[in-house]
């Protein structure tokens, strides 16, 4: 179940940001023939890798995004077969820059996975088959 994956990803993001689960943005996309090593290579130039979990196939990365790439986001990425799950969080000021969403899209474009489809946004289930 994807919700279980999102739960473990959100725990990683909260651990690094101290943010609240309500503000975490979740995305899902499919990839073909993506290995964990290739995922790491794609992430290396995008930001600072904060954690590598080889057992769960999760990376946590700090990446600059938002308006003019001036705001930091923390994104956890999980590879499971032919799918990638993302959880991202960024502190936003009075003017919302949607930094976490932009950081996830930035990573997706580098991985050549195309646009990531939203499954859960702001901690609420929205996709088909998602559990509440």
mmCIF file of N, CA and C in Angstrom:
data_model
loop_
_atom_site.group_PDB
_atom_site.id
_atom_site.type_symbol
_atom_site.label_atom_id
_atom_site.label_comp_id
_atom_site.label_asym_id
_atom_site.label_seq_id
_atom_site.Cartn_x
_atom_site.Cartn_y
_atom_site.Cartn_z
ATOM 1 N N UNK A 1 0.828 -1.194 0.000
ATOM 2 C CA UNK A 1 0.000 0.000 0.000
ATOM 3 C C UNK A 1 0.865 1.247 0.000
ATOM 4 N N UNK A 2 0.476 2.179 -0.801
ATOM 5 C CA UNK A 2 1.229 3.406 -0.902
ATOM 6 C C UNK A 2 1.158 4.238 0.375
ATOM 7 N N UNK A 3 0.044 4.174 1.078
ATOM 8 C CA UNK A 3 -0.078 4.977 2.296
ATOM 9 C C UNK A 3 0.963 4.570 3.336
ATOM 10 N N UNK A 4 1.321 3.298 3.366
ATOM 11 C CA UNK A 4 2.374 2.847 4.280
ATOM 12 C C UNK A 4 3.721 3.447 3.880
ATOM 13 N N UNK A 5 3.980 3.503 2.580
ATOM 14 C CA UNK A 5 5.215 4.114 2.085
ATOM 15 C C UNK A 5 5.239 5.595 2.426
ATOM 16 N N UNK A 6 4.106 6.273 2.251
ATOM 17 C CA UNK A 6 4.037 7.699 2.554
ATOM 18 C C UNK A 6 4.247 7.957 4.044
ATOM 19 N N UNK A 7 3.774 7.041 4.866
ATOM 20 C CA UNK A 7 3.963 7.201 6.306
ATOM 21 C C UNK A 7 5.449 7.153 6.659
ATOM 22 N N UNK A 8 6.188 6.195 6.080
ATOM 23 C CA UNK A 8 7.621 6.098 6.390
ATOM 24 C C UNK A 8 8.387 7.280 5.809
ATOM 25 N N UNK A 9 7.965 7.763 4.631
ATOM 26 C CA UNK A 9 8.616 8.933 4.041
ATOM 27 C C UNK A 9 8.345 10.187 4.870
ATOM 28 N N UNK A 10 7.117 10.342 5.336
ATOM 29 C CA UNK A 10 6.793 11.531 6.133
ATOM 30 C C UNK A 10 7.576 11.537 7.443
ATOM 31 N N UNK A 11 7.807 10.366 8.036
ATOM 32 C CA UNK A 11 8.610 10.288 9.255
ATOM 33 C C UNK A 11 10.031 10.783 8.999
ATOM 34 N N UNK A 12 10.588 10.403 7.847
ATOM 35 C CA UNK A 12 11.943 10.857 7.492
ATOM 36 C C UNK A 12 11.975 12.374 7.327
ATOM 37 N N UNK A 13 10.988 12.925 6.629
ATOM 38 C CA UNK A 13 10.947 14.370 6.381
ATOM 39 C C UNK A 13 10.789 15.130 7.697
ATOM 40 N N UNK A 14 9.898 14.663 8.557
ATOM 41 C CA UNK A 14 9.679 15.318 9.851
ATOM 42 C C UNK A 14 10.947 15.274 10.694
ATOM 43 N N UNK A 15 11.684 14.168 10.631
ATOM 44 C CA UNK A 15 12.920 14.020 11.397
ATOM 45 C C UNK A 15 13.931 15.110 11.015
ATOM 46 N N UNK A 16 13.999 15.467 9.724
ATOM 47 C CA UNK A 16 14.982 16.453 9.275
ATOM 48 C C UNK A 16 14.486 17.892 9.336
ATOM 49 N N UNK A 17 13.189 18.106 9.316
ATOM 50 C CA UNK A 17 12.680 19.474 9.258
ATOM 51 C C UNK A 17 11.987 19.924 10.533
ATOM 52 N N UNK A 18 11.492 18.973 11.308
ATOM 53 C CA UNK A 18 10.696 19.346 12.472
ATOM 54 C C UNK A 18 9.331 19.875 12.062
ATOM 55 N N UNK A 19 8.991 19.685 10.784
ATOM 56 C CA UNK A 19 7.715 20.171 10.258
ATOM 57 C C UNK A 19 6.554 19.337 10.744
ATOM 58 N N UNK A 20 5.383 19.746 10.320
ATOM 59 C CA UNK A 20 4.167 19.034 10.695
ATOM 60 C C UNK A 20 3.692 18.202 9.525
ATOM 61 N N UNK A 21 3.129 17.034 9.822
ATOM 62 C CA UNK A 21 2.687 16.124 8.767
ATOM 63 C C UNK A 21 1.646 16.781 7.863
ATOM 64 N N UNK A 22 0.873 17.687 8.400
ATOM 65 C CA UNK A 22 -0.167 18.358 7.616
ATOM 66 C C UNK A 22 0.420 19.108 6.419
ATOM 67 N N UNK A 23 1.612 19.627 6.533
ATOM 68 C CA UNK A 23 2.221 20.417 5.469
ATOM 69 C C UNK A 23 3.056 19.620 4.478
ATOM 70 N N UNK A 24 3.138 18.312 4.633
ATOM 71 C CA UNK A 24 3.952 17.483 3.749
ATOM 72 C C UNK A 24 3.201 17.217 2.451
ATOM 73 N N UNK A 25 3.905 17.350 1.345
ATOM 74 C CA UNK A 25 3.347 17.121 0.017
ATOM 75 C C UNK A 25 3.811 15.747 -0.459
ATOM 76 N N UNK A 26 2.885 14.929 -0.961
ATOM 77 C CA UNK A 26 3.192 13.591 -1.444
ATOM 78 C C UNK A 26 2.940 13.502 -2.937
ATOM 79 N N UNK A 27 3.801 12.761 -3.627
ATOM 80 C CA UNK A 27 3.641 12.525 -5.060
ATOM 81 C C UNK A 27 4.067 11.095 -5.374
ATOM 82 N N UNK A 28 3.622 10.631 -6.531
ATOM 83 C CA UNK A 28 3.953 9.284 -7.000
ATOM 84 C C UNK A 28 4.163 9.344 -8.508
ATOM 85 N N UNK A 29 5.123 8.586 -8.996
ATOM 86 C CA UNK A 29 5.325 8.459 -10.437
ATOM 87 C C UNK A 29 5.905 7.091 -10.737
ATOM 88 N N UNK A 30 5.817 6.698 -11.984
ATOM 89 C CA UNK A 30 6.399 5.414 -12.386
ATOM 90 C C UNK A 30 7.649 5.668 -13.212
ATOM 91 N N UNK A 31 8.563 4.735 -13.137
ATOM 92 C CA UNK A 31 9.812 4.786 -13.891
ATOM 93 C C UNK A 31 10.056 3.416 -14.505
ATOM 94 N N UNK A 32 10.910 3.379 -15.506
ATOM 95 C CA UNK A 32 11.255 2.093 -16.106
ATOM 96 C C UNK A 32 12.743 1.843 -15.934
ATOM 97 N N UNK A 33 13.058 0.656 -15.476
ATOM 98 C CA UNK A 33 14.440 0.196 -15.322
ATOM 99 C C UNK A 33 15.303 1.171 -14.525
ATOM 100 N N UNK A 34 14.776 1.690 -13.445
ATOM 101 C CA UNK A 34 15.514 2.606 -12.574
ATOM 102 C C UNK A 34 16.096 1.796 -11.423
ATOM 103 N N UNK A 35 17.403 1.871 -11.239
ATOM 104 C CA UNK A 35 18.038 1.205 -10.111
ATOM 105 C C UNK A 35 18.267 2.216 -8.994
ATOM 106 N N UNK A 36 18.547 1.714 -7.809
ATOM 107 C CA UNK A 36 18.813 2.588 -6.672
ATOM 108 C C UNK A 36 20.080 3.413 -6.914
ATOM 109 N N UNK A 37 21.062 2.818 -7.568
ATOM 110 C CA UNK A 37 22.305 3.538 -7.896
ATOM 111 C C UNK A 37 22.038 4.652 -8.913
ATOM 112 N N UNK A 38 21.191 4.391 -9.905
ATOM 113 C CA UNK A 38 20.846 5.427 -10.885
ATOM 114 C C UNK A 38 20.073 6.559 -10.230
ATOM 115 N N UNK A 39 19.215 6.217 -9.279
ATOM 116 C CA UNK A 39 18.479 7.244 -8.549
ATOM 117 C C UNK A 39 19.458 8.134 -7.798
ATOM 118 N N UNK A 40 20.435 7.529 -7.158
ATOM 119 C CA UNK A 40 21.454 8.302 -6.429
ATOM 120 C C UNK A 40 22.206 9.218 -7.383
ATOM 121 N N UNK A 41 22.589 8.719 -8.534
ATOM 122 C CA UNK A 41 23.304 9.542 -9.515
ATOM 123 C C UNK A 41 22.465 10.733 -9.950
ATOM 124 N N UNK A 42 21.170 10.545 -10.106
ATOM 125 C CA UNK A 42 20.279 11.633 -10.494
ATOM 126 C C UNK A 42 20.160 12.683 -9.394
ATOM 127 N N UNK A 43 20.192 12.246 -8.148
ATOM 128 C CA UNK A 43 20.022 13.170 -7.026
ATOM 129 C C UNK A 43 21.288 13.940 -6.674
ATOM 130 N N UNK A 44 22.447 13.384 -7.001
ATOM 131 C CA UNK A 44 23.723 13.979 -6.581
ATOM 132 C C UNK A 44 23.879 15.444 -6.959
ATOM 133 N N UNK A 45 23.555 15.819 -8.159
ATOM 134 C CA UNK A 45 23.751 17.199 -8.582
ATOM 135 C C UNK A 45 22.630 18.134 -8.200
ATOM 136 N N UNK A 46 21.577 17.619 -7.597
ATOM 137 C CA UNK A 46 20.401 18.436 -7.311
ATOM 138 C C UNK A 46 20.420 19.098 -5.949
ATOM 139 N N UNK A 47 21.106 18.509 -5.014
ATOM 140 C CA UNK A 47 21.140 19.043 -3.662
ATOM 141 C C UNK A 47 22.054 18.199 -2.807
ATOM 142 N N UNK A 48 21.865 18.297 -1.515
ATOM 143 C CA UNK A 48 22.696 17.556 -0.573
ATOM 144 C C UNK A 48 21.929 16.327 -0.088
ATOM 145 N N UNK A 49 22.514 15.154 -0.286
ATOM 146 C CA UNK A 49 21.886 13.927 0.199
ATOM 147 C C UNK A 49 22.111 13.849 1.710
ATOM 148 N N UNK A 50 21.010 13.812 2.449
ATOM 149 C CA UNK A 50 21.068 13.791 3.901
ATOM 150 C C UNK A 50 21.088 12.373 4.461
ATOM 151 N N UNK A 51 20.443 11.443 3.741
ATOM 152 C CA UNK A 51 20.368 10.065 4.228
ATOM 153 C C UNK A 51 20.177 9.105 3.065
ATOM 154 N N UNK A 52 20.845 7.941 3.190
ATOM 155 C CA UNK A 52 20.661 6.835 2.253
ATOM 156 C C UNK A 52 20.233 5.630 3.071
ATOM 157 N N UNK A 53 19.068 5.097 2.783
ATOM 158 C CA UNK A 53 18.582 3.904 3.473
ATOM 159 C C UNK A 53 18.528 2.780 2.436
ATOM 160 N N UNK A 54 19.592 1.982 2.380
ATOM 161 C CA UNK A 54 19.708 0.932 1.369
ATOM 162 C C UNK A 54 18.673 -0.174 1.573
ATOM 163 N N UNK A 55 18.306 -0.446 2.815
ATOM 164 C CA UNK A 55 17.347 -1.504 3.096
ATOM 165 C C UNK A 55 15.953 -1.146 2.595
ATOM 166 N N UNK A 56 15.512 0.092 2.861
ATOM 167 C CA UNK A 56 14.183 0.526 2.433
ATOM 168 C C UNK A 56 14.186 1.231 1.077
ATOM 169 N N UNK A 57 15.385 1.432 0.496
ATOM 170 C CA UNK A 57 15.564 2.132 -0.779
ATOM 171 C C UNK A 57 14.974 3.535 -0.736
ATOM 172 N N UNK A 58 15.426 4.298 0.287
ATOM 173 C CA UNK A 58 14.966 5.667 0.483
ATOM 174 C C UNK A 58 16.162 6.611 0.506
ATOM 175 N N UNK A 59 16.024 7.722 -0.185
ATOM 176 C CA UNK A 59 16.968 8.830 -0.094
ATOM 177 C C UNK A 59 16.245 10.021 0.488
ATOM 178 N N UNK A 60 16.955 10.795 1.312
ATOM 179 C CA UNK A 60 16.450 12.068 1.799
ATOM 180 C C UNK A 60 17.425 13.118 1.306
ATOM 181 N N UNK A 61 16.887 14.151 0.634
ATOM 182 C CA UNK A 61 17.722 15.163 0.017
ATOM 183 C C UNK A 61 17.237 16.555 0.397
ATOM 184 N N UNK A 62 18.189 17.442 0.613
ATOM 185 C CA UNK A 62 17.900 18.862 0.821
ATOM 186 C C UNK A 62 18.145 19.544 -0.518
ATOM 187 N N UNK A 63 17.145 20.277 -1.025
ATOM 188 C CA UNK A 63 17.220 20.846 -2.360
ATOM 189 C C UNK A 63 16.657 22.266 -2.349
ATOM 190 N N UNK A 64 17.287 23.142 -3.091
ATOM 191 C CA UNK A 64 16.813 24.518 -3.205
ATOM 192 C C UNK A 64 15.750 24.583 -4.297
ATOM 193 N N UNK A 65 14.642 25.246 -4.000
ATOM 194 C CA UNK A 65 13.540 25.371 -4.963
ATOM 195 C C UNK A 65 12.751 26.630 -4.615
ATOM 196 N N UNK A 66 11.576 26.768 -5.191
ATOM 197 C CA UNK A 66 10.750 27.943 -4.945
ATOM 198 C C UNK A 66 11.131 29.062 -5.885
ATOM 199 N N UNK A 67 10.763 30.268 -5.534
ATOM 200 C CA UNK A 67 11.067 31.436 -6.365
ATOM 201 C C UNK A 67 12.578 31.640 -6.423
ATOM 202 N N UNK A 68 13.131 31.579 -7.626
ATOM 203 C CA UNK A 68 14.569 31.760 -7.876
ATOM 204 C C UNK A 68 15.427 30.774 -7.087
ATOM 205 N N UNK A 69 14.884 29.628 -6.753
ATOM 206 C CA UNK A 69 15.607 28.600 -5.993
ATOM 207 C C UNK A 69 16.229 29.155 -4.711
ATOM 208 N N UNK A 70 15.472 29.974 -4.009
ATOM 209 C CA UNK A 70 15.987 30.617 -2.806
ATOM 210 C C UNK A 70 15.448 30.006 -1.507
ATOM 211 N N UNK A 71 14.612 28.998 -1.600
ATOM 212 C CA UNK A 71 14.033 28.384 -0.416
ATOM 213 C C UNK A 71 14.426 26.910 -0.390
ATOM 214 N N UNK A 72 14.711 26.394 0.794
ATOM 215 C CA UNK A 72 15.140 25.006 0.930
ATOM 216 C C UNK A 72 13.948 24.082 1.207
ATOM 217 N N UNK A 73 13.973 22.933 0.553
ATOM 218 C CA UNK A 73 12.980 21.886 0.801
ATOM 219 C C UNK A 73 13.714 20.601 1.135
ATOM 220 N N UNK A 74 13.083 19.760 1.915
ATOM 221 C CA UNK A 74 13.604 18.425 2.198
ATOM 222 C C UNK A 74 12.642 17.443 1.546
ATOM 223 N N UNK A 75 13.197 16.558 0.715
ATOM 224 C CA UNK A 75 12.395 15.594 -0.019
ATOM 225 C C UNK A 75 12.927 14.192 0.263
ATOM 226 N N UNK A 76 12.018 13.295 0.607
ATOM 227 C CA UNK A 76 12.350 11.877 0.765
ATOM 228 C C UNK A 76 11.824 11.155 -0.471
ATOM 229 N N UNK A 77 12.672 10.300 -1.066
ATOM 230 C CA UNK A 77 12.329 9.579 -2.286
ATOM 231 C C UNK A 77 12.488 8.085 -2.020
ATOM 232 N N UNK A 78 11.463 7.317 -2.381
ATOM 233 C CA UNK A 78 11.503 5.867 -2.191
ATOM 234 C C UNK A 78 11.308 5.176 -3.530
ATOM 235 N N UNK A 79 12.243 4.280 -3.864
ATOM 236 C CA UNK A 79 12.145 3.468 -5.076
ATOM 237 C C UNK A 79 11.587 2.108 -4.703
ATOM 238 N N UNK A 80 10.513 1.726 -5.372
ATOM 239 C CA UNK A 80 9.894 0.423 -5.128
ATOM 240 C C UNK A 80 9.484 -0.159 -6.474
ATOM 241 N N UNK A 81 10.305 -1.071 -6.982
ATOM 242 C CA UNK A 81 10.019 -1.655 -8.291
ATOM 243 C C UNK A 81 10.077 -0.613 -9.380
ATOM 244 N N UNK A 82 8.944 -0.396 -10.038
ATOM 245 C CA UNK A 82 8.900 0.591 -11.116
ATOM 246 C C UNK A 82 8.197 1.876 -10.695
ATOM 247 N N UNK A 83 8.176 2.157 -9.393
ATOM 248 C CA UNK A 83 7.528 3.389 -8.943
ATOM 249 C C UNK A 83 8.412 4.160 -7.975
ATOM 250 N N UNK A 84 8.221 5.462 -7.988
ATOM 251 C CA UNK A 84 8.898 6.362 -7.065
ATOM 252 C C UNK A 84 7.832 7.081 -6.253
ATOM 253 N N UNK A 85 8.032 7.127 -4.942
ATOM 254 C CA UNK A 85 7.161 7.885 -4.055
ATOM 255 C C UNK A 85 7.969 9.013 -3.452
ATOM 256 N N UNK A 86 7.348 10.181 -3.343
ATOM 257 C CA UNK A 86 8.017 11.369 -2.834
ATOM 258 C C UNK A 86 7.232 11.949 -1.667
ATOM 259 N N UNK A 87 7.951 12.495 -0.697
ATOM 260 C CA UNK A 87 7.361 13.301 0.366
ATOM 261 C C UNK A 87 8.256 14.517 0.511
ATOM 262 N N UNK A 88 7.669 15.703 0.448
ATOM 263 C CA UNK A 88 8.466 16.922 0.533
ATOM 264 C C UNK A 88 7.868 17.923 1.492
ATOM 265 N N UNK A 89 8.739 18.710 2.102
ATOM 266 C CA UNK A 89 8.302 19.737 3.038
ATOM 267 C C UNK A 89 9.241 20.929 2.932
ATOM 268 N N UNK A 90 8.660 22.116 3.009
ATOM 269 C CA UNK A 90 9.446 23.346 3.064
ATOM 270 C C UNK A 90 8.688 24.350 3.916
ATOM 271 N N UNK A 91 9.423 25.126 4.655
ATOM 272 C CA UNK A 91 8.781 26.201 5.409
ATOM 273 C C UNK A 91 8.436 27.313 4.426
ATOM 274 N N UNK A 92 7.232 27.794 4.533
ATOM 275 C CA UNK A 92 6.754 28.851 3.647
ATOM 276 C C UNK A 92 6.524 30.120 4.464
ATOM 277 N N UNK A 93 6.781 31.249 3.855
ATOM 278 C CA UNK A 93 6.526 32.531 4.503
ATOM 279 C C UNK A 93 5.109 32.994 4.227
ATOM 280 N N UNK A 94 4.908 34.290 4.302
ATOM 281 C CA UNK A 94 3.584 34.848 4.030
ATOM 282 C C UNK A 94 3.156 34.628 2.589
ATOM 283 N N UNK A 95 4.110 34.706 1.684
ATOM 284 C CA UNK A 95 3.826 34.458 0.274
ATOM 285 C C UNK A 95 4.222 33.017 -0.032
ATOM 286 N N UNK A 96 3.238 32.197 -0.329
ATOM 287 C CA UNK A 96 3.492 30.779 -0.588
ATOM 288 C C UNK A 96 4.193 30.605 -1.929
ATOM 289 N N UNK A 97 5.336 29.917 -1.905
ATOM 290 C CA UNK A 97 6.116 29.670 -3.119
ATOM 291 C C UNK A 97 5.946 28.248 -3.633
ATOM 292 N N UNK A 98 5.235 27.413 -2.892
ATOM 293 C CA UNK A 98 5.037 26.007 -3.260
ATOM 294 C C UNK A 98 6.385 25.316 -3.470
ATOM 295 N N UNK A 99 7.277 25.567 -2.541
ATOM 296 C CA UNK A 99 8.653 25.082 -2.638
ATOM 297 C C UNK A 99 8.741 23.569 -2.681
ATOM 298 N N UNK A 100 8.000 22.872 -1.839
ATOM 299 C CA UNK A 100 8.078 21.409 -1.812
ATOM 300 C C UNK A 100 7.620 20.823 -3.142
ATOM 301 N N UNK A 101 6.523 21.346 -3.697
ATOM 302 C CA UNK A 101 6.038 20.857 -4.987
ATOM 303 C C UNK A 101 7.065 21.086 -6.088
ATOM 304 N N UNK A 102 7.671 22.272 -6.090
ATOM 305 C CA UNK A 102 8.669 22.605 -7.109
ATOM 306 C C UNK A 102 9.919 21.745 -6.957
ATOM 307 N N UNK A 103 10.292 21.426 -5.726
ATOM 308 C CA UNK A 103 11.457 20.574 -5.501
ATOM 309 C C UNK A 103 11.202 19.168 -6.038
ATOM 310 N N UNK A 104 10.005 18.641 -5.798
ATOM 311 C CA UNK A 104 9.668 17.304 -6.296
ATOM 312 C C UNK A 104 9.648 17.299 -7.816
ATOM 313 N N UNK A 105 9.061 18.319 -8.422
ATOM 314 C CA UNK A 105 9.025 18.408 -9.889
ATOM 315 C C UNK A 105 10.429 18.537 -10.473
ATOM 316 N N UNK A 106 11.294 19.245 -9.775
ATOM 317 C CA UNK A 106 12.686 19.391 -10.208
ATOM 318 C C UNK A 106 13.377 18.020 -10.242
ATOM 319 N N UNK A 107 13.173 17.239 -9.200
ATOM 320 C CA UNK A 107 13.764 15.897 -9.139
ATOM 321 C C UNK A 107 13.175 15.016 -10.239
ATOM 322 N N UNK A 108 11.860 15.085 -10.434
ATOM 323 C CA UNK A 108 11.204 14.279 -11.475
ATOM 324 C C UNK A 108 11.770 14.592 -12.852
ATOM 325 N N UNK A 109 11.986 15.855 -13.143
ATOM 326 C CA UNK A 109 12.489 16.211 -14.464
ATOM 327 C C UNK A 109 13.900 15.691 -14.685
ATOM 328 N N UNK A 110 14.703 15.629 -13.631
ATOM 329 C CA UNK A 110 16.063 15.105 -13.752
ATOM 330 C C UNK A 110 16.048 13.595 -13.955
ATOM 331 N N UNK A 111 15.114 12.924 -13.313
ATOM 332 C CA UNK A 111 15.025 11.467 -13.422
ATOM 333 C C UNK A 111 14.404 11.071 -14.765
ATOM 334 N N UNK A 112 13.878 12.032 -15.488
ATOM 335 C CA UNK A 112 13.213 11.797 -16.772
ATOM 336 C C UNK A 112 11.941 10.986 -16.600
ATOM 337 N N UNK A 113 11.311 11.165 -15.451
ATOM 338 C CA UNK A 113 10.080 10.434 -15.179
ATOM 339 C C UNK A 113 8.855 11.237 -15.597
ATOM 340 N N UNK A 114 9.056 12.439 -16.054
ATOM 341 C CA UNK A 114 7.915 13.264 -16.428
ATOM 342 C C UNK A 114 7.315 13.927 -15.214
ATOM 343 N N UNK A 115 6.089 14.347 -15.335
ATOM 344 C CA UNK A 115 5.401 15.028 -14.250
ATOM 345 C C UNK A 115 4.887 14.007 -13.250
ATOM 346 N N UNK A 116 5.140 14.262 -11.993
ATOM 347 C CA UNK A 116 4.676 13.363 -10.941
ATOM 348 C C UNK A 116 3.212 13.645 -10.658
ATOM 349 N N UNK A 117 2.424 12.605 -10.583
ATOM 350 C CA UNK A 117 1.002 12.789 -10.334
ATOM 351 C C UNK A 117 0.739 12.859 -8.836
ATOM 352 N N UNK A 118 -0.125 13.771 -8.400
ATOM 353 C CA UNK A 118 -0.411 13.868 -6.970
ATOM 354 C C UNK A 118 -1.295 12.717 -6.526
ATOM 355 N N UNK A 119 -0.927 12.082 -5.435
ATOM 356 C CA UNK A 119 -1.758 11.054 -4.815
ATOM 357 C C UNK A 119 -2.308 11.580 -3.505
ATOM 358 N N UNK A 120 -1.453 12.232 -2.756
ATOM 359 C CA UNK A 120 -1.852 12.796 -1.476
ATOM 360 C C UNK A 120 -1.242 14.190 -1.410
ATOM 361 N N UNK A 121 -2.014 15.162 -0.972
ATOM 362 C CA UNK A 121 -1.513 16.516 -0.865
ATOM 363 C C UNK A 121 -1.878 17.076 0.503
ATOM 364 N N UNK A 122 -0.924 17.727 1.123
ATOM 365 C CA UNK A 122 -1.131 18.347 2.433
ATOM 366 C C UNK A 122 -1.641 17.337 3.464
ATOM 367 N N UNK A 123 -1.188 16.068 3.351
ATOM 368 C CA UNK A 123 -1.532 15.071 4.336
ATOM 369 C C UNK A 123 -2.919 14.471 4.178
ATOM 370 N N UNK A 124 -3.644 14.817 3.102
ATOM 371 C CA UNK A 124 -4.979 14.257 2.876
ATOM 372 C C UNK A 124 -4.950 13.345 1.675
ATOM 373 N N UNK A 125 -5.600 12.204 1.753
ATOM 374 C CA UNK A 125 -5.656 11.266 0.637
ATOM 375 C C UNK A 125 -6.563 11.819 -0.443
ATOM 376 N N UNK A 126 -6.084 11.785 -1.705
ATOM 377 C CA UNK A 126 -6.896 12.271 -2.815
ATOM 378 C C UNK A 126 -6.937 11.319 -3.985
ATOM 379 N N UNK A 127 -6.018 10.376 -4.049
ATOM 380 C CA UNK A 127 -5.940 9.481 -5.203
ATOM 381 C C UNK A 127 -6.850 8.290 -5.062
ATOM 382 N N UNK A 128 -7.098 7.582 -6.186
ATOM 383 C CA UNK A 128 -7.932 6.386 -6.112
ATOM 384 C C UNK A 128 -7.252 5.295 -5.298
ATOM 385 N N UNK A 129 -8.019 4.626 -4.483
ATOM 386 C CA UNK A 129 -7.482 3.539 -3.683
ATOM 387 C C UNK A 129 -6.710 3.990 -2.457
ATOM 388 N N UNK A 130 -6.678 5.298 -2.195
ATOM 389 C CA UNK A 130 -5.952 5.777 -1.014
ATOM 390 C C UNK A 130 -6.828 5.629 0.205
ATOM 391 N N UNK A 131 -6.166 5.300 1.315
ATOM 392 C CA UNK A 131 -6.896 5.086 2.560
ATOM 393 C C UNK A 131 -6.833 6.342 3.392
ATOM 394 N N UNK A 132 -7.867 6.596 4.125
ATOM 395 C CA UNK A 132 -7.885 7.763 5.011
ATOM 396 C C UNK A 132 -7.741 7.308 6.433
#
